[in-house]
Coordinates of N, CA and C in Angstrom, one line a residue:
M22 N 153.7 108.5 163.9 CA 154.7 109.3 163.3 C 155.5 108.4 162.3
G23 N 155.9 107.2 162.7 CA 156.6 106.4 161.8 C 155.9 106.1 160.5
N24 N 154.6 105.8 160.6 CA 153.9 105.5 159.3 C 153.8 106.7 158.4
S25 N 153.7 107.9 159.0 CA 153.6 109.1 158.2 C 154.9 109.4 157.5
I26 N 156.0 109.1 158.1 CA 157.3 109.3 157.5 C 157.5 108.3 156.4
K27 N 157.0 107.1 156.6 CA 157.1 106.0 155.6 C 156.2 106.4 154.4
S28 N 155.0 106.9 154.6 CA 154.2 107.3 153.5 C 154.7 108.5 152.8
A29 N 155.4 109.4 153.4 CA 156.0 110.6 152.8 C 157.2 110.1 151.9
Q30 N 157.9 109.1 152.4 CA 159.0 108.6 151.7 C 158.5 107.8 150.4
F31 N 157.4 107.0 150.6 CA 156.9 106.3 149.5 C 156.4 107.3 148.4
L32 N 155.7 108.3 148.8 CA 155.2 109.4 147.9 C 156.4 109.9 147.1
A33 N 157.4 110.3 147.8 CA 158.6 110.9 147.2 C 159.3 109.9 146.2
D34 N 159.5 108.7 146.7 CA 160.2 107.7 145.8 C 159.4 107.3 144.6
S35 N 158.1 107.1 144.7 CA 157.3 106.7 143.6 C 157.2 107.9 142.6
R36 N 157.0 109.1 143.1 CA 156.9 110.2 142.2 C 158.2 110.6 141.5
M37 N 159.3 110.4 142.2 CA 160.6 110.7 141.7 C 161.0 109.7 140.6
A38 N 160.6 108.5 140.7 CA 160.9 107.5 139.7 C 160.1 107.9 138.4
R39 N 158.9 108.3 138.6 CA 158.1 108.7 137.4 C 158.6 110.0 136.8
A40 N 159.0 110.9 137.7 CA 159.5 112.2 137.2 C 160.8 112.0 136.4
A41 N 161.6 111.1 136.9 CA 162.9 110.8 136.1 C 162.6 110.2 134.7
G42 N 161.4 109.6 134.6 CA 161.0 109.1 133.3 C 160.3 110.2 132.4
G43 N 160.2 111.4 133.0 CA 159.7 112.5 132.2 C 158.2 112.9 132.5
S44 N 157.6 112.3 133.5 CA 156.2 112.6 133.8 C 156.0 114.0 134.4
A45 N 155.4 114.9 133.7 CA 155.1 116.2 134.2 C 154.1 116.1 135.4
E46 N 153.2 115.2 135.3 CA 152.2 115.0 136.4 C 153.0 114.6 137.7
A47 N 153.9 113.7 137.7 CA 154.7 113.4 138.8 C 155.5 114.6 139.4
C48 N 156.1 115.4 138.5 CA 156.8 116.6 138.9 C 155.8 117.5 139.6
F49 N 154.6 117.7 139.0 CA 153.6 118.6 139.6 C 153.3 118.1 141.0
D50 N 153.0 116.8 141.2 CA 152.7 116.2 142.5 C 153.8 116.4 143.5
L51 N 155.1 116.3 143.1 CA 156.2 116.6 144.0 C 156.2 118.1 144.4
G52 N 155.9 119.0 143.4 CA 155.8 120.4 143.7 C 154.7 120.7 144.8
V53 N 153.6 120.0 144.6 CA 152.5 120.2 145.6 C 153.0 119.7 147.0
A54 N 153.6 118.5 147.0 CA 154.0 117.9 148.2 C 155.0 118.8 149.0
F55 N 155.9 119.4 148.3 CA 156.9 120.3 148.9 C 156.3 121.6 149.2
S56 N 155.4 122.1 148.5 CA 154.8 123.4 148.8 C 153.8 123.4 149.9
C57 N 153.2 122.3 150.1 CA 152.1 122.2 151.2 C 152.5 121.3 152.3
G58 N 153.5 120.5 152.2 CA 153.8 119.6 153.2 C 153.0 118.3 153.2
T59 N 152.5 118.0 152.0 CA 151.6 116.8 151.8 C 152.3 115.5 152.3
G60 N 151.6 114.7 153.0 CA 152.1 113.4 153.5 C 153.3 113.6 154.4
D61 N 153.3 114.7 155.2 CA 154.4 115.0 156.1 C 155.7 115.3 155.4
M62 N 155.7 115.6 154.1 CA 156.9 116.1 153.5 C 157.2 117.5 154.1
P63 N 158.5 117.8 154.2 CA 158.8 119.1 154.7 C 158.4 120.2 153.7
I64 N 157.9 121.3 154.2 CA 157.7 122.4 153.3 C 159.0 123.0 152.9
D65 N 159.2 123.1 151.6 CA 160.5 123.6 151.0 C 160.2 124.2 149.7
L66 N 160.1 125.6 149.7 CA 159.7 126.3 148.5 C 160.7 126.2 147.4
I67 N 162.0 126.0 147.7 CA 163.0 125.8 146.6 C 162.7 124.5 145.9
E68 N 162.5 123.4 146.6 CA 162.2 122.1 146.0 C 160.9 122.2 145.3
A69 N 159.9 122.9 145.9 CA 158.6 123.0 145.2 C 158.7 123.8 143.9
H70 N 159.5 124.9 143.9 CA 159.7 125.6 142.6 C 160.4 124.8 141.6
K71 N 161.4 124.0 142.0 CA 162.1 123.2 141.1 C 161.1 122.2 140.4
W72 N 160.3 121.5 141.2 CA 159.4 120.5 140.7 C 158.3 121.2 139.8
F73 N 157.8 122.3 140.2 CA 156.8 123.0 139.4 C 157.4 123.5 138.1
N74 N 158.7 123.9 138.2 CA 159.4 124.3 136.9 C 159.5 123.1 136.0
L75 N 159.9 122.0 136.5 CA 160.1 120.8 135.7 C 158.7 120.4 135.1
A76 N 157.7 120.5 135.9 CA 156.3 120.2 135.4 C 156.0 121.1 134.2
A77 N 156.3 122.4 134.4 CA 156.0 123.4 133.4 C 156.8 123.1 132.1
L78 N 158.0 122.7 132.3 CA 158.8 122.4 131.1 C 158.3 121.2 130.4
G79 N 157.6 120.3 131.1 CA 156.9 119.1 130.6 C 155.6 119.4 130.0
G80 N 155.2 120.7 130.0 CA 153.9 121.0 129.4 C 152.7 121.3 130.3
S81 N 153.0 121.2 131.6 CA 151.9 121.4 132.6 C 151.6 122.9 132.8
E82 N 150.4 123.3 132.4 CA 150.0 124.7 132.7 C 149.8 124.9 134.2
E83 N 149.3 123.9 134.9 CA 149.2 124.0 136.4 C 150.5 124.2 137.0
G84 N 151.5 123.5 136.5 CA 152.9 123.6 137.0 C 153.4 125.1 136.8
Q85 N 153.1 125.6 135.6 CA 153.5 127.0 135.3 C 152.9 128.0 136.3
A86 N 151.6 127.8 136.5 CA 150.8 128.7 137.4 C 151.3 128.6 138.8
M87 N 151.5 127.4 139.3 CA 152.0 127.2 140.7 C 153.4 127.7 140.9
R88 N 154.3 127.5 139.9 CA 155.6 128.1 139.9 C 155.6 129.6 140.1
A89 N 154.7 130.2 139.4 CA 154.6 131.7 139.5 C 154.1 132.1 140.8
E90 N 153.1 131.3 141.3 CA 152.5 131.6 142.6 C 153.5 131.6 143.8
I91 N 154.3 130.5 143.8 CA 155.2 130.4 144.9 C 156.4 131.3 144.8
A92 N 156.7 131.6 143.5 CA 157.9 132.5 143.3 C 157.6 133.9 144.0
E93 N 156.4 134.3 144.1 CA 156.0 135.5 144.8 C 156.5 135.5 146.3
E94 N 156.6 134.3 146.9 CA 157.0 134.2 148.3 C 158.5 133.9 148.4
M95 N 159.2 133.9 147.4 CA 160.7 133.6 147.4 C 161.5 134.7 147.1
T96 N 162.8 134.7 147.5 CA 163.8 135.7 147.2 C 164.3 135.3 145.8
A97 N 165.0 136.3 145.2 CA 165.7 136.0 143.9 C 166.7 135.0 144.0
R98 N 167.4 134.9 145.1 CA 168.4 133.9 145.4 C 167.8 132.5 145.5
E99 N 166.7 132.4 146.2 CA 166.0 131.1 146.3 C 165.5 130.6 144.9
I100 N 165.0 131.5 144.1 CA 164.5 131.2 142.8 C 165.7 130.7 141.9
A101 N 166.8 131.4 142.0 CA 168.0 131.0 141.2 C 168.5 129.6 141.6
E102 N 168.4 129.3 142.9 CA 168.8 128.0 143.4 C 167.9 126.9 142.9
A103 N 166.6 127.2 142.9 CA 165.6 126.3 142.4 C 165.8 126.0 140.9
Q104 N 166.1 127.0 140.2 CA 166.4 126.9 138.7 C 167.7 126.1 138.5
R105 N 168.7 126.3 139.3 CA 169.9 125.6 139.2 C 169.6 124.1 139.5
Q106 N 168.8 123.8 140.5 CA 168.5 122.4 140.9 C 167.7 121.8 139.7
A107 N 166.8 122.5 139.1 CA 166.0 122.0 138.0 C 166.9 121.6 136.8
R108 N 167.9 122.5 136.5 CA 168.9 122.2 135.4 C 169.7 121.0 135.8
A109 N 170.1 120.8 137.0 CA 170.9 119.7 137.5 C 170.1 118.4 137.3
W110 N 168.8 118.4 137.7 CA 167.9 117.3 137.5 C 167.8 116.9 136.1
I111 N 167.6 117.9 135.2 CA 167.5 117.6 133.7 C 168.8 116.9 133.2
A112 N 169.9 117.5 133.6 CA 171.2 116.9 133.2 C 171.3 115.5 133.7
L113 N 171.0 115.2 134.9 CA 171.1 113.9 135.5 C 170.2 112.9 134.8
T114 N 168.9 113.3 134.6 CA 168.0 112.3 134.0 C 168.3 112.1 132.5
Q115 N 168.9 113.1 131.8 CA 169.3 112.9 130.4 C 170.5 111.9 130.3
V116 N 171.4 112.0 131.3 CA 172.5 111.1 131.3 C 172.1 109.7 131.5
R117 N 171.1 109.5 132.5 CA 170.6 108.2 132.7 C 169.9 107.6 131.6
A118 N 169.2 108.4 130.8 CA 168.4 108.0 129.7 C 169.3 107.6 128.5
A119 N 170.4 108.2 128.4 CA 171.3 107.9 127.3 C 172.0 106.6 127.3

């Protein structure tokens, strides 16, 4: 169990660092991790939608398709929260880049 938690944390840390640099691929990978529980990540559709949304904004057609797919399983309130979190991530990473 300890190794799987460490591998999930490594996955998240490495992808988040790349996502902060603007990698649509890293955002997509995080969306997959949160939508499927990859590497013992907790399944969290709000987080998954956020990352797929960021991937789509970065030009990922797969991110766009996956965002639409999981949105079908979410409430309007959950989607609104995911969108709010995506905007907050963009604002945070733009401040760091400046």
